[in-house]
Coordinates of C-alpha atoms in Angstrom, one line a residue:
Chain G
M318 CA -0.9 22.1 -1.4
H319 CA 3.1 21.3 -2.2
A320 CA 4.2 18.3 -4.2
P321 CA 5.7 15.4 -2.0
D322 CA 9.8 15.6 -1.5
P323 CA 10.8 12.0 -1.3
H324 CA 13.3 12.7 -0.2
T325 CA 12.3 14.7 2.3
D326 CA 9.6 12.2 4.0
P327 CA 8.2 10.0 1.5
M328 CA 5.3 8.3 3.4
L329 CA 3.5 11.9 4.0
P330 CA 0.8 12.6 1.5
V331 CA -0.4 16.2 -0.4
I332 CA -3.7 16.7 -0.1
A333 CA -6.0 15.7 -3.6
R334 CA -9.5 17.6 -4.1
I335 CA -12.5 15.2 -6.5
T336 CA -13.6 17.0 -9.6
R337 CA -15.9 14.6 -10.9
R338 CA -16.8 11.6 -10.0
T339 CA -18.6 8.5 -12.4
R340 CA -20.5 5.6 -11.9
E341 CA -18.7 2.9 -14.1
L342 CA -20.6 0.0 -12.5
S343 CA -23.0 -0.8 -9.6
D344 CA -19.3 -1.6 -7.7
V345 CA -17.0 0.7 -9.3
V346 CA -16.6 4.3 -9.6
T347 CA -13.5 6.7 -11.3
F348 CA -12.9 9.8 -10.8
E349 CA -11.0 12.2 -11.0
M350 CA -9.0 14.4 -9.3
E351 CA -6.8 18.1 -8.6
V352 CA -3.5 17.9 -7.5
E353 CA -1.1 20.9 -7.7
G354 CA 2.1 20.5 -8.8
W355 CA 1.5 17.1 -10.2
P356 CA 4.3 15.7 -12.6
G357 CA 2.3 13.7 -14.3
F358 CA 2.8 9.6 -14.5
E359 CA 3.8 6.7 -17.1
P360 CA 1.0 3.8 -17.7
G361 CA 0.9 1.7 -15.7
Q362 CA 2.1 3.4 -12.6
F363 CA -0.2 3.7 -9.6
N364 CA -0.7 6.6 -6.7
M365 CA -1.5 5.3 -3.0
L366 CA -4.3 7.4 -2.2
A367 CA -6.3 7.5 1.5
V368 CA -9.3 8.3 3.3
F369 CA -8.7 9.9 6.4
G370 CA -9.7 8.1 9.4
V371 CA -9.8 4.9 7.2
G372 CA -6.4 4.4 5.0
E373 CA -4.7 3.5 2.4
I374 CA -4.1 1.7 -0.4
P375 CA -2.3 1.5 -4.0
I376 CA -4.6 2.8 -6.6
S377 CA -3.5 2.6 -10.8
I378 CA -3.7 5.8 -12.9
S379 CA -6.5 4.6 -15.7
G380 CA -6.6 8.6 -17.4
P381 CA -4.3 9.8 -20.6
V382 CA -1.0 10.2 -19.7
S383 CA -1.0 13.2 -22.3
D384 CA -3.1 15.3 -19.6
S385 CA -1.4 16.5 -16.3
S386 CA -4.1 19.0 -15.4
K387 CA -6.4 16.1 -13.5
I388 CA -5.6 12.6 -11.9
I389 CA -8.2 9.3 -13.0
H390 CA -8.9 6.5 -10.8
T391 CA -10.9 3.7 -11.4
I392 CA -11.6 2.1 -8.2
R393 CA -14.4 -0.6 -7.5
D394 CA -15.7 -1.2 -3.8
V395 CA -13.8 -4.2 -2.6
G396 CA -12.1 -3.2 0.9
P397 CA -13.4 -1.2 3.8
V398 CA -10.8 1.4 2.4
S399 CA -12.0 1.3 -1.6
R400 CA -15.3 1.2 -0.3
A401 CA -14.3 4.5 1.2
L402 CA -13.0 6.3 -1.7
A403 CA -15.5 5.0 -4.3
A404 CA -18.3 6.6 -1.8
L405 CA -16.6 10.1 -1.8
E406 CA -18.4 13.3 -3.8
P407 CA -16.9 15.2 -5.9
G408 CA -15.6 18.2 -3.6
A409 CA -14.1 16.0 -0.9
V410 CA -10.4 15.6 -0.8
L411 CA -7.6 12.6 0.3
G412 CA -4.1 12.1 0.6
L413 CA -2.4 11.4 -2.1
R414 CA 1.2 10.0 -2.5
G415 CA 2.8 8.5 -5.9
P416 CA 2.9 7.8 -8.9
Y417 CA 4.7 4.9 -8.4
G418 CA 6.4 1.9 -9.6
A419 CA 7.6 0.6 -12.4
P420 CA 5.1 1.6 -16.4
W421 CA 4.3 -0.5 -19.1
P422 CA 6.8 0.0 -21.5
V423 CA 4.1 1.1 -24.4
K424 CA 6.5 3.9 -26.0
A425 CA 8.8 1.0 -26.6
A426 CA 6.5 -1.4 -28.5
R427 CA 6.8 1.6 -31.7
G428 CA 6.9 -0.1 -34.6
R429 CA 5.2 -3.3 -33.5
D430 CA 1.9 -4.9 -33.6
V431 CA 0.4 -4.3 -30.4
V432 CA -2.1 -6.7 -28.0
V433 CA -3.1 -6.0 -25.2
V434 CA -5.7 -8.4 -22.9
A435 CA -7.7 -7.0 -20.2
G436 CA -9.8 -8.9 -17.6
G437 CA -11.7 -7.2 -15.4
L438 CA -10.8 -4.4 -14.1
G439 CA -7.5 -4.9 -15.3
L440 CA -8.7 -2.9 -18.3
A441 CA -8.3 0.7 -16.2
P442 CA -4.9 -0.2 -15.6
V443 CA -4.0 -0.6 -19.2
R444 CA -6.4 2.4 -20.3
P445 CA -3.7 4.8 -20.2
I446 CA -1.6 2.7 -23.0
L447 CA -4.9 2.7 -25.4
Y448 CA -4.6 6.4 -25.3
E449 CA -0.9 6.4 -25.6
L450 CA -1.5 4.1 -28.7
M451 CA -4.2 6.3 -30.4
E452 CA -3.2 9.3 -29.7
N453 CA 0.1 8.0 -32.1
R454 CA -2.1 5.9 -33.8
D455 CA 0.8 5.9 -36.5
A456 CA 4.0 5.0 -34.8
Y457 CA 2.0 1.7 -33.6
G458 CA 1.7 -1.7 -36.0
K459 CA -2.1 -3.6 -35.6
I460 CA -3.2 -2.8 -32.4
T461 CA -5.2 -5.1 -30.7
L462 CA -8.1 -5.1 -27.7
L463 CA -9.0 -8.8 -26.1
Y464 CA -11.1 -7.5 -23.3
G465 CA -12.9 -10.0 -21.0
A466 CA -15.8 -9.6 -18.2
R467 CA -17.5 -11.9 -16.2
S468 CA -20.9 -10.7 -17.4
P469 CA -22.0 -8.0 -19.5
S470 CA -23.6 -6.0 -16.3
E471 CA -19.7 -6.1 -15.4
I472 CA -18.5 -4.8 -18.3
L473 CA -16.1 -1.5 -18.2
F474 CA -15.4 1.2 -19.8
R475 CA -19.3 0.5 -22.3
E476 CA -19.2 3.4 -24.1
E477 CA -15.3 3.8 -24.9
L478 CA -15.1 0.0 -25.8
G479 CA -18.0 1.2 -28.3
A480 CA -15.8 4.5 -29.8
W481 CA -12.6 1.6 -30.2
R482 CA -13.9 -0.4 -31.6
S483 CA -16.0 1.4 -34.8
R484 CA -12.7 2.7 -35.0
L485 CA -11.1 1.2 -38.6
D486 CA -7.3 1.2 -37.2
M487 CA -7.3 -1.2 -34.7
G488 CA -9.6 -4.1 -33.5
V489 CA -11.2 -4.6 -30.8
E490 CA -12.8 -8.0 -29.2
V491 CA -15.1 -8.5 -25.8
T492 CA -16.1 -11.5 -24.3
V493 CA -17.7 -12.7 -20.8
D494 CA -18.0 -15.7 -18.8
R495 CA -21.4 -16.2 -18.4
A496 CA -23.9 -14.6 -21.0
P497 CA -27.5 -14.0 -20.6
E498 CA -30.1 -14.5 -23.6
D499 CA -29.7 -11.4 -24.7
W500 CA -26.4 -10.9 -25.3
H501 CA -24.9 -12.0 -28.2
G502 CA -21.2 -11.4 -28.5
H503 CA -18.6 -13.7 -28.0
V504 CA -18.5 -16.0 -24.9
G505 CA -15.8 -17.6 -22.3
V506 CA -12.7 -17.1 -21.7
V507 CA -10.6 -14.1 -23.0
T508 CA -7.4 -15.8 -24.4
A509 CA -9.3 -17.3 -26.4
L510 CA -9.7 -14.8 -28.6
L511 CA -6.0 -15.0 -29.2
R512 CA -5.7 -17.1 -31.7
A513 CA -8.7 -14.9 -34.6
A514 CA -6.5 -11.4 -33.5
D515 CA -4.4 -10.4 -36.6
F516 CA -1.3 -9.9 -35.5
A517 CA 3.1 -10.4 -36.4
P518 CA 4.2 -12.4 -33.7
A519 CA 7.7 -11.6 -34.1
N520 CA 7.6 -8.1 -34.0
T521 CA 5.0 -7.9 -30.9
T522 CA 3.9 -6.5 -27.3
A523 CA 1.2 -7.9 -25.4
F524 CA 0.5 -5.9 -22.7
V525 CA -1.6 -8.1 -20.2
C526 CA -4.0 -6.9 -16.5
G527 CA -6.0 -8.3 -14.8
P528 CA -6.7 -12.4 -12.0
E529 CA -3.8 -13.7 -12.4
I530 CA -5.3 -16.8 -14.0
M531 CA -5.6 -14.7 -17.0
I532 CA -2.3 -13.4 -17.0
R533 CA -1.3 -17.4 -16.7
F534 CA -3.3 -18.7 -19.5
A535 CA -3.4 -14.4 -21.4
A536 CA 1.2 -15.5 -21.5
N537 CA 1.5 -18.7 -22.1
G538 CA -1.3 -18.0 -24.8
L539 CA 1.0 -15.9 -26.0
T540 CA 4.0 -17.6 -26.1
D541 CA 2.3 -20.2 -28.0
L542 CA 1.9 -18.6 -30.8
G543 CA 5.8 -17.3 -30.9
V544 CA 4.8 -13.8 -29.3
A545 CA 8.7 -13.9 -27.3
A546 CA 8.4 -13.8 -23.1
T547 CA 10.0 -11.2 -23.3
D548 CA 8.0 -9.2 -24.8
I549 CA 5.2 -10.2 -23.0
H550 CA 4.6 -7.3 -20.2
L551 CA 2.1 -7.9 -17.1
S552 CA 0.8 -6.2 -14.1
M553 CA 1.2 -8.1 -10.6
E554 CA -0.9 -6.8 -7.5
R555 CA 0.1 -7.7 -3.8
N556 CA -0.9 -6.3 -0.9
M557 CA 1.1 -2.6 -0.3
Q558 CA 1.1 -0.3 2.7
C559 CA 4.3 2.2 1.3
G560 CA 4.4 1.8 -2.5
I561 CA 8.2 3.0 -2.1
G562 CA 10.2 -0.3 -0.7
L563 CA 9.6 0.0 3.0
C564 CA 7.4 -2.3 4.2
G565 CA 8.0 -5.6 2.9
H566 CA 4.7 -6.4 1.8
C567 CA 4.6 -6.9 -2.3
Q568 CA 7.4 -8.9 -2.3
L569 CA 7.7 -11.9 -5.0
G570 CA 10.2 -13.7 -4.8
P571 CA 13.6 -11.2 -4.9
Y572 CA 11.5 -8.5 -5.8
F573 CA 9.4 -5.5 -4.5
L574 CA 6.6 -5.4 -6.8
C575 CA 6.3 -1.0 -5.8
K576 CA 8.6 -0.3 -6.6
D577 CA 10.4 -3.4 -8.7
G578 CA 7.1 -3.9 -10.8
P579 CA 4.2 -3.5 -10.7
V580 CA 5.2 -3.8 -14.3
F581 CA 6.9 -7.3 -15.6
D582 CA 7.5 -9.1 -18.2
W583 CA 6.3 -12.8 -18.6
A584 CA 10.3 -14.2 -19.0
T585 CA 10.8 -12.7 -14.9
M586 CA 7.1 -13.5 -14.4
K587 CA 7.5 -17.3 -15.3
P588 CA 9.5 -19.4 -13.1
L589 CA 7.6 -17.2 -9.8
M590 CA 4.2 -17.3 -10.8
R591 CA 5.0 -21.1 -11.3
I592 CA 5.4 -21.6 -8.0
K593 CA 1.9 -22.1 -5.0
E594 CA 1.9 -19.3 -2.4
L595 CA 5.3 -18.0 -3.0
Chain N
M162 CA 43.3 0.2 27.4
I163 CA 40.6 1.6 30.3
D164 CA 39.2 0.0 33.4
A165 CA 36.0 0.5 34.6
Q166 CA 36.7 4.3 35.6
G167 CA 37.5 4.9 31.9
L168 CA 34.1 3.1 31.0
D169 CA 32.3 5.5 33.8
A170 CA 34.6 8.8 31.8
L171 CA 33.1 7.8 28.6
I172 CA 29.4 6.9 29.6
A173 CA 29.5 10.6 31.1
A174 CA 31.4 12.5 28.5
L175 CA 28.7 10.8 26.3
A176 CA 25.7 12.2 28.6
S177 CA 27.3 15.6 28.9
D178 CA 27.1 15.7 24.6
G179 CA 23.9 15.9 25.4
R180 CA 23.4 11.9 24.5
E181 CA 20.9 8.9 25.8
V182 CA 23.0 6.7 26.3
F183 CA 21.3 3.3 26.0
G184 CA 23.5 -0.4 26.9
P185 CA 22.5 -3.8 28.0
V186 CA 21.2 -4.5 31.4
R187 CA 19.6 -7.2 33.4
R188 CA 15.1 -6.4 33.3
E189 CA 13.2 -9.6 34.6
G190 CA 15.6 -12.6 33.7
A191 CA 17.4 -11.4 30.6
V192 CA 19.5 -9.1 28.8
V193 CA 17.5 -6.0 27.3
Y194 CA 18.3 -1.7 25.4
E195 CA 18.2 0.2 28.1
E196 CA 19.4 4.4 29.2
I197 CA 22.6 4.0 31.6
S198 CA 23.8 6.4 33.7
S199 CA 27.4 4.6 34.4
S200 CA 29.2 0.4 34.3
D201 CA 26.9 -0.2 37.4
D202 CA 24.1 -0.6 35.3
L203 CA 25.9 -3.0 33.3
P204 CA 25.1 -6.7 33.9
K205 CA 28.3 -7.1 35.8
G206 CA 28.3 -11.4 36.7
W207 CA 26.3 -12.3 34.7
A208 CA 25.5 -14.3 31.8
D209 CA 23.7 -16.0 28.9
E210 CA 22.6 -20.0 28.1
Q211 CA 20.8 -19.9 25.4
S212 CA 19.8 -22.7 22.9
G213 CA 16.6 -23.6 20.9
G214 CA 13.7 -22.2 22.8
H215 CA 15.7 -21.6 25.6
Y216 CA 17.5 -18.6 27.4
R217 CA 18.6 -18.4 31.1
L218 CA 20.7 -15.6 32.9
R219 CA 23.0 -17.2 35.4
Q220 CA 25.9 -15.8 37.6
E221 CA 29.2 -16.5 36.0
G222 CA 32.5 -14.5 36.6
D223 CA 33.2 -11.3 36.9
A224 CA 32.8 -9.4 33.4
F225 CA 30.5 -6.7 32.2
F226 CA 29.9 -7.9 29.3
G227 CA 30.0 -11.4 29.6
A228 CA 26.5 -11.6 28.5
T229 CA 25.9 -11.6 25.1
L230 CA 22.3 -11.4 23.2
G231 CA 19.4 -10.7 24.9
P232 CA 15.8 -10.9 23.2
Q233 CA 16.0 -7.2 21.8
G234 CA 18.4 -5.8 19.2
W235 CA 18.8 -2.3 19.1
K236 CA 15.8 -2.3 16.0
R237 CA 13.6 -0.9 18.8
L238 CA 15.4 2.5 19.2
L239 CA 15.8 3.4 15.4
H240 CA 12.7 1.2 13.7
P241 CA 10.5 1.3 17.0
P242 CA 7.7 -0.6 16.5
K243 CA 5.4 2.2 16.1
Q244 CA 6.3 4.9 14.2
V245 CA 3.9 7.8 14.4
L246 CA 4.2 8.9 10.5
W247 CA 1.6 11.6 10.1
R248 CA -1.7 13.0 11.6
T249 CA -5.3 15.2 10.2
E250 CA -6.5 17.8 12.2
G251 CA -9.9 19.2 11.0
A252 CA -12.3 17.8 8.7
G253 CA -13.8 17.4 5.3
E254 CA -12.3 20.1 2.8
E255 CA -10.6 22.0 5.8
T256 CA -8.8 18.6 6.5
K257 CA -5.3 19.5 6.6
I258 CA -1.8 16.6 6.9
I259 CA 0.5 17.6 9.7
P260 CA 4.1 15.9 9.3
E261 CA 5.9 14.0 12.5
P262 CA 8.6 15.8 13.5
L263 CA 12.1 14.2 12.8
D264 CA 13.5 12.1 16.2
T265 CA 16.8 14.5 16.5
T266 CA 17.8 13.1 19.8
R267 CA 21.2 12.1 19.7
R268 CA 22.0 8.4 20.7
A269 CA 24.4 6.6 21.9
F270 CA 24.8 2.8 22.1
I271 CA 27.0 0.9 24.6
G272 CA 28.0 -2.6 24.1
A273 CA 26.8 -3.3 20.3
R274 CA 28.3 -7.2 19.0
A275 CA 29.9 -7.1 15.7
C276 CA 26.2 -8.5 14.4
D277 CA 24.3 -6.5 15.3
L278 CA 26.3 -3.6 13.7
A279 CA 25.4 -5.4 10.8
A280 CA 22.0 -5.6 11.6
I281 CA 21.8 -2.2 11.1
A282 CA 23.8 -1.6 7.9
A283 CA 21.9 -3.9 6.3
Q284 CA 19.3 -2.4 7.4
D285 CA 20.2 1.2 6.8
K286 CA 20.5 -0.2 3.4
V287 CA 17.7 -1.2 3.6
L288 CA 15.7 1.9 5.2
T289 CA 17.8 4.8 3.7
E290 CA 19.5 3.8 0.2
G291 CA 17.1 2.6 -1.4
P292 CA 15.2 5.4 -4.1
Y293 CA 13.0 6.9 -0.5
R294 CA 14.0 6.4 2.1
D295 CA 12.3 6.4 6.0
P296 CA 13.9 10.4 7.3
Q297 CA 12.9 9.1 11.3
Y298 CA 15.4 6.0 10.7
A299 CA 17.8 7.9 8.9
A300 CA 17.6 11.0 11.5
R301 CA 18.4 8.3 14.4
R302 CA 21.1 6.8 12.9
A303 CA 22.6 10.5 11.6
N304 CA 22.6 11.1 15.0
L305 CA 24.0 7.8 16.8
F306 CA 27.7 7.1 18.2
I307 CA 27.9 3.4 18.9
V308 CA 30.8 1.8 21.3
A309 CA 30.6 -2.1 20.1
V310 CA 31.7 -4.9 22.6
N311 CA 34.1 -7.7 20.6
C312 CA 32.5 -11.0 21.9
T313 CA 35.3 -13.0 23.7
R314 CA 32.3 -15.4 23.8
S315 CA 29.7 -16.9 22.1
A316 CA 26.3 -18.2 23.3
E317 CA 25.1 -21.3 21.6
T318 CA 23.2 -20.2 18.8
C319 CA 25.6 -17.7 17.4
F320 CA 26.3 -18.5 14.2
C321 CA 28.5 -14.7 12.6
T322 CA 31.3 -17.0 11.9
S323 CA 29.7 -18.6 9.1
M324 CA 27.7 -15.0 8.0
N325 CA 31.4 -13.2 8.4
T326 CA 30.0 -10.2 10.7
G327 CA 31.7 -11.5 13.5
P328 CA 32.8 -12.2 16.4
K329 CA 34.4 -8.9 16.4
A330 CA 34.0 -6.3 14.7
T331 CA 35.5 -4.3 11.9
K332 CA 33.4 -1.6 10.7
G333 CA 30.0 0.6 11.8
Y334 CA 31.3 1.6 15.4
D335 CA 32.6 4.7 16.9
I336 CA 34.8 3.2 19.7
A337 CA 35.0 -1.0 19.7
L338 CA 36.2 -2.8 23.3
T339 CA 37.0 -6.0 23.7
E340 CA 36.7 -6.6 27.4
L341 CA 40.4 -8.7 29.4
E342 CA 40.1 -9.9 33.3
G343 CA 40.0 -7.9 35.7
G344 CA 37.4 -4.6 34.1
R345 CA 40.0 -3.9 31.5
F346 CA 39.3 -3.0 28.7
L347 CA 41.7 -2.6 25.2
A348 CA 39.5 0.0 23.8
E349 CA 40.2 0.8 19.9
A350 CA 39.2 4.3 17.9
A351 CA 37.4 3.2 13.9
S352 CA 35.7 7.1 13.9
E353 CA 37.1 10.6 14.0
A354 CA 34.4 11.5 16.6
G355 CA 35.5 7.7 18.7
A356 CA 39.2 8.7 18.1
A357 CA 38.4 12.0 20.3
Q358 CA 36.2 11.0 23.0
L359 CA 38.8 8.1 23.5
A360 CA 41.2 10.9 23.4
A361 CA 39.7 12.6 26.7
L362 CA 39.8 9.3 28.4
P363 CA 42.0 8.3 31.0
S364 CA 44.2 5.2 29.5
R365 CA 48.2 3.3 29.3
P366 CA 48.6 2.3 27.0
A367 CA 48.3 -1.7 25.5
T368 CA 50.9 -4.4 25.4
A369 CA 51.7 -7.1 23.3
D370 CA 50.2 -9.1 26.2
D371 CA 46.9 -7.1 26.5
E372 CA 46.2 -7.1 22.6
G373 CA 47.0 -11.0 22.4
A374 CA 45.0 -11.9 25.4
A375 CA 41.8 -9.4 23.2
A376 CA 42.9 -11.3 19.9
A377 CA 42.3 -15.1 21.8
G378 CA 39.2 -14.0 23.2
I379 CA 38.0 -13.3 20.1
D380 CA 38.7 -16.4 19.3
R381 CA 37.3 -18.0 21.5
A382 CA 33.8 -16.4 20.9
R383 CA 34.4 -17.7 17.3
D384 CA 35.1 -21.9 18.0
Q385 CA 32.0 -22.1 20.5
Q386 CA 30.8 -21.2 17.3
R387 CA 27.8 -23.2 15.1
R388 CA 28.1 -23.7 11.0
I389 CA 25.9 -22.5 8.6
D390 CA 26.9 -23.6 5.4
T391 CA 26.0 -20.5 2.8
D392 CA 28.0 -21.5 -0.3
G393 CA 25.7 -22.0 -3.0
L394 CA 22.4 -21.4 -0.4
P395 CA 20.5 -19.1 -2.0
A396 CA 20.2 -20.7 -5.2
L397 CA 19.8 -24.1 -3.1
L398 CA 17.0 -22.6 -1.7
K399 CA 15.2 -20.9 -4.2
D400 CA 14.9 -24.1 -6.5
R401 CA 13.6 -26.3 -4.0
P402 CA 10.0 -24.3 -3.0
D403 CA 8.7 -27.7 -3.0
H404 CA 11.2 -29.2 -0.6
P405 CA 9.2 -31.7 2.2
R406 CA 10.9 -29.9 4.8
W407 CA 9.2 -26.9 4.4
S408 CA 6.1 -28.9 5.1
E409 CA 7.4 -31.0 7.9
V410 CA 8.3 -27.2 9.4
A411 CA 5.2 -25.7 9.0
Q412 CA 4.0 -28.4 11.4
R413 CA 6.2 -28.1 14.5
C414 CA 6.1 -23.9 13.5
L415 CA 3.4 -22.0 15.7
N416 CA 3.2 -18.7 13.3
C417 CA 3.9 -16.6 15.9
A418 CA 6.0 -14.2 14.2
N419 CA 8.3 -14.4 17.3
C420 CA 11.5 -14.4 15.1
T421 CA 10.9 -11.7 12.9
M422 CA 9.7 -9.6 16.7
V423 CA 13.5 -10.6 17.3
C424 CA 15.4 -10.6 14.4
P425 CA 17.7 -7.1 14.4
T426 CA 17.2 -7.2 10.3
C427 CA 13.7 -7.5 10.0
F428 CA 11.9 -3.9 8.7
C429 CA 8.6 -5.2 7.9
T430 CA 6.2 -2.1 8.5
T431 CA 2.3 -2.3 8.7
V432 CA 0.7 0.9 8.3
D433 CA -1.9 1.5 10.9
E434 CA -5.0 4.5 11.0
V435 CA -5.9 5.5 14.6
T436 CA -9.0 7.9 14.2
S437 CA -10.3 9.5 18.0
L438 CA -12.6 9.1 19.4
E439 CA -13.3 13.1 19.9
G440 CA -13.1 15.1 16.9
P441 CA -12.3 14.3 13.2
E442 CA -8.4 13.9 13.9
T443 CA -6.6 11.0 12.4
E444 CA -3.4 9.3 12.9
R445 CA -0.9 7.4 10.4
V446 CA 1.0 4.8 12.6
N447 CA 3.7 2.3 11.4
R448 CA 4.3 -0.5 12.9
W449 CA 6.4 -3.9 13.1
A450 CA 3.9 -6.6 10.9
S451 CA 5.8 -10.1 10.2
C452 CA 4.6 -11.8 6.7
F453 CA 4.0 -14.9 9.6
T454 CA 0.4 -13.5 9.8
V455 CA -2.2 -14.1 7.0
D456 CA -2.9 -10.5 6.4
F457 CA 0.6 -9.9 5.7
S458 CA -0.2 -10.6 2.4
H459 CA -3.4 -10.1 2.2
V460 CA -5.2 -8.7 -1.0
H461 CA -9.2 -8.3 -2.3
G462 CA -9.9 -12.0 -2.4
G463 CA -7.8 -13.0 0.3
A464 CA -4.2 -14.5 1.2
V465 CA -1.2 -15.0 -1.3
R466 CA 0.5 -16.9 1.7
P467 CA -2.5 -18.5 3.9
G468 CA -0.1 -22.1 4.3
A469 CA 2.0 -21.6 7.2
K470 CA 4.3 -23.6 4.8
S471 CA 4.3 -20.6 2.5
R472 CA 5.2 -18.5 4.9
Y473 CA 8.0 -20.0 6.8
R474 CA 9.2 -20.2 3.6
Q475 CA 9.4 -16.6 2.4
W476 CA 11.1 -15.5 5.5
M477 CA 13.5 -18.0 5.6
T478 CA 14.1 -18.1 1.5
H479 CA 14.0 -14.0 2.1
K480 CA 16.9 -14.1 4.9
L481 CA 19.0 -16.2 3.2
A482 CA 18.7 -15.9 -0.3
T483 CA 16.2 -13.1 -2.4
W484 CA 18.0 -10.4 0.2
V485 CA 20.6 -11.4 -1.9
D486 CA 19.4 -10.1 -4.9
Q487 CA 18.1 -7.5 -3.4
F488 CA 20.8 -6.0 -1.2
G489 CA 24.0 -7.3 -2.5
E490 CA 24.0 -10.1 1.0
M491 CA 22.5 -12.5 3.5
G492 CA 19.6 -10.3 5.7
C493 CA 20.5 -12.9 8.6
V494 CA 23.8 -11.5 10.0
G495 CA 24.2 -15.4 12.2
C496 CA 23.3 -13.7 15.7
G497 CA 21.2 -16.4 16.6
R498 CA 17.5 -14.5 18.1
C499 CA 15.7 -16.7 16.3
I500 CA 16.5 -19.7 16.9
S501 CA 16.1 -19.3 21.5
W502 CA 13.4 -17.4 20.9
C503 CA 11.0 -20.0 19.1
P504 CA 8.7 -21.4 21.7
V505 CA 9.4 -24.0 19.7
G506 CA 13.4 -24.5 18.5
I507 CA 13.2 -24.4 15.1
D508 CA 16.6 -23.6 14.2
I509 CA 17.1 -22.1 11.3
T510 CA 20.9 -23.2 10.7
E511 CA 19.5 -26.8 11.4
E512 CA 16.3 -26.5 8.5
A513 CA 18.7 -24.3 5.8
A514 CA 21.4 -27.8 6.7
A515 CA 17.9 -30.5 6.1
I516 CA 17.1 -28.5 2.6
R517 CA 20.3 -28.7 1.3
K518 CA 20.0 -32.0 2.1
G519 CA 17.7 -32.6 -1.6
G520 CA 14.5 -34.9 -1.7
G521 CA 12.9 -31.6 -3.3

């Protein structure tokens, strides 16, 4: 096992071994992997994960930046490769390239209020942000996490959400689109929670991750409250075959999402996201 | 000045230098780039006739390089349609990743046109000058010797003058030839390797008349071209994503992807996983992809560009606008292949002009 040398062959993966697997939801698992010589990552970066004989897809890293002894990914089985990935058991090996992509500028938000808005599986790519915020709690102002899931049974990282919610130094609100009668929490879109959240818009950095429609509503909601478009950061998703700017699939206007993103600010994305089917 | 014997001597010298020598060859009614061993393999006495959706060869004159561009650029040889990336052996925990050996074949291209040199330079930028590079492409490029041919006639579909890429080769070659009447060539070296090869060929110094004839030929090619107005075009295309012309062209476009296959700068690829029927071995293969296919933009939940309008707009806007943001120049070199090889004759110069006209 060796770390890939991007200057010789960036498409060549290293072998990663799954050491632990946790079922999060009926269609979502989190696994931990070990890779010798792993260089670590920044929040918001992704790896290209390959199941041999099936294919390779980009998956964001959902673990803490501070522990580079293991690599943590949270995967929903929505396609052939993610289904094969989600089925891998501890001991299984897979191919790994990365980490790639522009990170969330979390440390640049030190001294400011932070609002994290996540929808669905979008909580996984922002979890490294939350770990950083909590590990360096004193470095940040008010912290708010707003999370939306389709239904109570689809709430990701439920236990962790509970632990974060019980802290007295951050605001955590969870909402669902549809609720059975035994749900006593918020019902509705996550952006509806913005108005009640406690932050000083002019001194706030926001991180938004989820379906594109949610990103648009959240970013517009934050802008309406007075958060600058350049202080709203979001993570975009497109088809990626290489992750390194060579395959062309992930283009969005002038950007290659894999190397110029996937994290962009709203000032950059707003004019592009307005164009249908860009 | 060299003649046909000089050209043969050059081909022989490049071959004896351990190179595979490629040049234009007439095959099944088209000029393609294949291995050649002498000037006898060249399409001497043939010229091309091209227009929207139309390509024919006809016998005309006695020039070696009278036929301009065929369907295939040199891309096929440098950034091939299919490239094995790596293989695996063994199964489960015993899986081993086997890198694909680098293609270190030394090649020589004879007859590369100025537009195609610009296309190679464009692919160099994409595939070797970013944060990550394609090592196979880089290896092939490092081992390449290029003999350019300056165009002395243009096809009706050519617009290299508008794109500032031709018809005279100005960079990216070792030797440039300008063919004059009677099978004579004005030969100019632009690299040490080119100068060394040229010095060993039977030649005579060029006269002022030779140089005048070469310049006149290039001027003639320049005058025979169609035009595209590139002034302010990138901003204009990006500002008009809802121009009605995009819907109109989508009515004609078959989404066949021909334009992307013949385009010498189109670089997109898709990775396929190929499994063995006999054992656990697998192969990862990179193959040309096209933004005209629906699955090109597929993410879970569906394609980002399901409509033909958005796919044509993506292709043309990338070529003429966003490529500038990405790589500092347009991704179109004016070769006109996309015009000739479009089954319905869609013409990028006409589409750009229509969008410039406004209405969106």
